[in-house]
Amino acid sequence: DEKEGKHDEL
Amino acid sequence: MNIFRLFGDLAHLASIFILLQKIQVSRSCRGLSFKTQVLYVVVFVSRYLDLFLGTWVSFYNTVMKLFFIGSSCYILYLMRVQFRSTYDPTLDTFRVEYLVGPSLVLGLLFNYSFTFTEILWSFSIFLESVAIFPQLFILQRTGEAETITTHYIAALGIYRALYIPNWIYRYWTEGSADPIAIVAGLVQTGLYADFFYVYFTKVLQGKRFELPA
């Protein structure tokens, strides 16, 4: 899933 | 980074400083929920695990994450050690199992991949959306609150409310959306609705925070 590891919000 | 996100994060930072100010100046944690503060530590630690797994987003992101973990642990220390005698556990009786359990189940059901860190990330999003409950429960029970405590809760609510236009903006400019964060964020902001009503109609006009009987 391309979402994975892309949590750039706090 | 857009202006909604930036001001949202600033409101979040402000909430922590307001809380520290309240504890340090009044030398008391009266009216504060220790349980809510513990839940925030759980939220930050489970969400910001990526700090220790080598994922790099930006300097801003890393500094903020470290600040939120550090400051929330420090608040626990203040409440548990330094000003322990001013904390009234008989008011802080909300059962946190009712928040942690369902958040864990939701995290297991709804996540972006079934891995340890993604499940914890998702869990933290759901838990954050309800972590204010024990604090609101104290307000409900006592029917009133110190003004500075209401400023703290308002800053937290404003932080999540500002994330909503941020998501809309990002959807239009980047074409991406994070459905888990959005759903939980809407719920979280909704929980503040009653509180905001009293806050804007009374506290900001210089009156005490008192819930209608």
Coordinates of C-alpha atoms in Angstrom, one line a residue:
Chain A
D1 CA 0.0 0.0 0.0
E2 CA 1.5 3.3 -1.0
K3 CA 0.0 5.0 2.1
E4 CA 2.2 3.0 4.3
G5 CA 4.9 5.1 6.0
K6 CA 3.6 8.3 4.5
H7 CA 1.9 9.7 7.6
D8 CA 3.3 13.2 7.5
E9 CA 0.7 14.7 9.8
L10 CA 1.0 15.0 13.5
Chain B
M1 CA 2.2 22.4 4.6
N2 CA -0.7 24.8 4.3
I3 CA -2.0 27.5 6.6
F4 CA -4.7 25.3 8.2
R5 CA -2.3 22.6 9.0
L6 CA 0.3 25.1 10.4
F7 CA -2.2 26.9 12.6
G8 CA -3.7 23.5 13.6
D9 CA -0.3 22.4 14.8
L10 CA 0.3 25.7 16.5
A11 CA -3.0 25.3 18.3
H12 CA -1.9 21.9 19.4
L13 CA 1.4 23.3 20.7
A14 CA -0.5 26.1 22.4
S15 CA -2.7 23.6 24.2
I16 CA 0.4 22.0 25.8
F17 CA 1.8 25.3 26.9
I18 CA -1.6 26.4 28.3
L19 CA -1.8 23.1 30.2
L20 CA 1.8 23.6 31.6
Q21 CA 1.0 27.2 32.5
K22 CA -2.2 26.1 34.3
I23 CA -0.3 23.5 36.4
Q24 CA 2.7 25.7 37.1
V25 CA 1.0 28.9 38.0
S26 CA -1.9 27.4 40.1
R27 CA 0.6 24.8 41.4
S28 CA -2.3 22.4 41.0
C29 CA -3.8 19.9 38.6
R30 CA -7.3 20.4 39.9
G31 CA -9.9 19.9 37.3
L32 CA -7.6 18.0 35.0
S33 CA -8.0 14.4 34.0
F34 CA -4.9 12.3 34.6
K35 CA -6.6 9.6 32.4
T36 CA -6.9 11.9 29.4
Q37 CA -3.2 12.8 29.8
V38 CA -2.2 9.1 30.0
L39 CA -4.2 8.5 26.8
Y40 CA -2.4 11.2 25.0
V41 CA 1.0 9.7 25.9
V42 CA -0.3 6.4 24.6
V43 CA -1.5 8.2 21.4
F44 CA 1.8 9.9 20.8
V45 CA 4.0 7.0 21.5
S46 CA 2.0 4.6 19.4
R47 CA 1.7 7.0 16.5
Y48 CA 5.3 8.4 16.5
L49 CA 7.0 5.0 16.6
D50 CA 8.3 5.8 13.1
L51 CA 10.7 8.2 14.8
F52 CA 12.6 5.2 16.0
L53 CA 12.3 3.1 12.8
G54 CA 14.2 5.4 10.5
T55 CA 11.4 7.0 8.7
W56 CA 12.3 10.7 8.0
V57 CA 9.6 13.1 7.0
S58 CA 11.1 16.5 7.9
F59 CA 13.0 18.4 10.6
Y60 CA 9.7 20.1 11.6
N61 CA 7.9 16.7 11.8
T62 CA 10.6 15.1 14.0
V63 CA 10.9 18.1 16.3
M64 CA 7.2 18.3 16.8
K65 CA 6.9 14.6 17.5
L66 CA 9.7 14.6 20.0
F67 CA 8.1 17.6 21.7
F68 CA 4.7 16.0 22.0
I69 CA 6.1 12.8 23.4
G70 CA 8.4 14.6 25.8
S71 CA 5.9 17.2 27.0
S72 CA 3.1 14.7 27.5
C73 CA 5.3 12.6 29.6
Y74 CA 6.4 15.6 31.6
I75 CA 2.7 16.5 32.3
L76 CA 2.2 13.0 33.7
Y77 CA 5.2 13.5 35.9
L78 CA 3.8 16.9 37.2
M79 CA 0.4 15.3 37.9
R80 CA 1.7 12.1 39.4
V81 CA 4.7 13.3 41.4
Q82 CA 5.0 17.0 41.8
F83 CA 1.4 18.0 42.3
R84 CA 0.0 14.7 43.2
S85 CA -1.8 15.9 46.3
T86 CA -3.9 18.3 44.1
Y87 CA -5.3 15.6 41.9
D88 CA -8.7 14.2 42.9
P89 CA -9.1 10.6 41.6
T90 CA -12.7 10.4 42.8
L91 CA -13.7 12.8 40.0
D92 CA -11.6 11.1 37.3
T93 CA -13.6 7.9 37.1
F94 CA -14.2 7.5 33.4
R95 CA -13.5 3.9 32.4
V96 CA -10.6 4.1 29.8
E97 CA -11.1 0.5 28.8
Y98 CA -14.2 1.7 27.0
L99 CA -12.0 3.9 24.9
V100 CA -8.9 1.8 24.5
G101 CA -10.7 -1.5 23.6
P102 CA -12.8 -0.2 20.8
S103 CA -9.9 1.9 19.4
L104 CA -7.8 -1.3 19.3
V105 CA -10.5 -3.2 17.5
L106 CA -11.0 -0.4 15.0
G107 CA -7.3 -0.2 14.5
L108 CA -7.2 -3.9 13.7
L109 CA -10.2 -3.6 11.3
F110 CA -9.3 -0.4 9.6
N111 CA -5.7 0.2 8.7
Y112 CA -3.6 0.8 5.6
S113 CA -1.7 -2.4 5.9
F114 CA -1.8 -5.2 8.5
T115 CA 1.5 -4.5 10.0
F116 CA 2.5 -3.7 13.6
T117 CA 3.3 0.0 13.0
E118 CA 0.3 0.7 10.7
I119 CA -2.1 -0.9 13.2
L120 CA -0.7 1.1 16.0
W121 CA -0.8 4.3 13.9
S122 CA -4.5 3.6 13.1
F123 CA -5.2 2.7 16.8
S124 CA -3.6 6.0 17.8
I125 CA -5.9 8.0 15.4
F126 CA -9.0 6.3 16.8
L127 CA -7.8 6.7 20.4
E128 CA -7.0 10.4 20.0
S129 CA -10.4 11.1 18.7
V130 CA -11.9 10.0 22.1
A131 CA -9.1 10.7 24.5
I132 CA -10.7 13.9 25.7
F133 CA -13.7 12.0 27.1
P134 CA -12.4 11.6 30.7
Q135 CA -11.6 15.3 30.7
L136 CA -15.0 16.3 29.4
F137 CA -16.5 13.8 31.9
I138 CA -14.9 15.8 34.8
L139 CA -16.3 19.1 33.4
Q140 CA -19.7 17.4 33.2
R141 CA -19.5 16.1 36.8
T142 CA -18.3 19.3 38.3
G143 CA -20.4 21.5 36.0
E144 CA -17.7 24.2 35.9
A145 CA -14.1 24.7 35.1
E146 CA -11.3 27.1 35.6
T147 CA -11.0 29.4 32.6
I148 CA -7.5 28.3 31.8
T149 CA -8.6 24.7 31.7
T150 CA -11.3 25.6 29.2
H151 CA -8.6 27.4 27.1
Y152 CA -6.6 24.2 27.1
I153 CA -9.6 22.1 25.9
A154 CA -10.5 24.8 23.3
A155 CA -7.0 24.8 21.9
L156 CA -7.1 21.1 21.5
G157 CA -10.5 21.3 19.7
I158 CA -9.3 24.1 17.4
Y159 CA -6.3 22.0 16.5
R160 CA -8.5 19.1 15.2
A161 CA -11.0 21.5 13.7
L162 CA -8.3 23.1 11.6
Y163 CA -7.1 19.8 10.3
I164 CA -10.4 19.4 8.5
P165 CA -9.9 22.4 6.1
N166 CA -6.3 21.1 5.8
W167 CA -7.6 17.8 4.5
I168 CA -9.9 19.4 2.1
Y169 CA -7.1 21.6 0.8
R170 CA -4.8 18.7 0.5
Y171 CA -7.4 16.7 -1.4
W172 CA -7.8 19.5 -3.9
T173 CA -4.1 20.3 -4.3
E174 CA -2.5 16.9 -3.9
G175 CA -5.4 14.6 -4.8
S176 CA -4.8 12.5 -1.8
A177 CA -7.0 11.8 1.2
D178 CA -6.5 9.8 4.4
P179 CA -10.0 8.4 5.1
I180 CA -9.0 7.0 8.6
A181 CA -7.7 10.3 9.8
I182 CA -10.6 12.2 8.3
V183 CA -13.4 10.1 9.8
A184 CA -11.8 10.0 13.2
G185 CA -11.0 13.7 13.0
L186 CA -14.7 14.5 12.2
V187 CA -15.8 12.5 15.2
Q188 CA -13.2 14.1 17.4
T189 CA -14.2 17.6 16.4
G190 CA -17.9 16.7 16.8
L191 CA -17.2 15.7 20.4
Y192 CA -16.2 19.3 21.1
A193 CA -19.4 20.7 19.8
D194 CA -21.2 21.1 23.2
F195 CA -18.1 22.3 24.9
F196 CA -17.4 24.9 22.1
Y197 CA -20.9 26.2 22.4
V198 CA -20.5 27.0 26.1
Y199 CA -16.9 28.2 25.6
F200 CA -17.7 30.7 22.8
T201 CA -21.0 31.9 24.4
K202 CA -19.7 32.3 27.9
V203 CA -15.9 32.0 28.6
L204 CA -14.8 34.3 25.7
Q205 CA -17.2 36.9 27.1
G206 CA -15.6 36.8 30.4
K207 CA -18.0 34.6 32.2
R208 CA -17.2 31.4 34.1
F209 CA -17.5 28.1 32.4
E210 CA -20.6 26.6 33.9
L211 CA -22.7 24.0 32.3
P212 CA -26.4 24.7 32.3
A213 CA -28.2 22.7 35.0

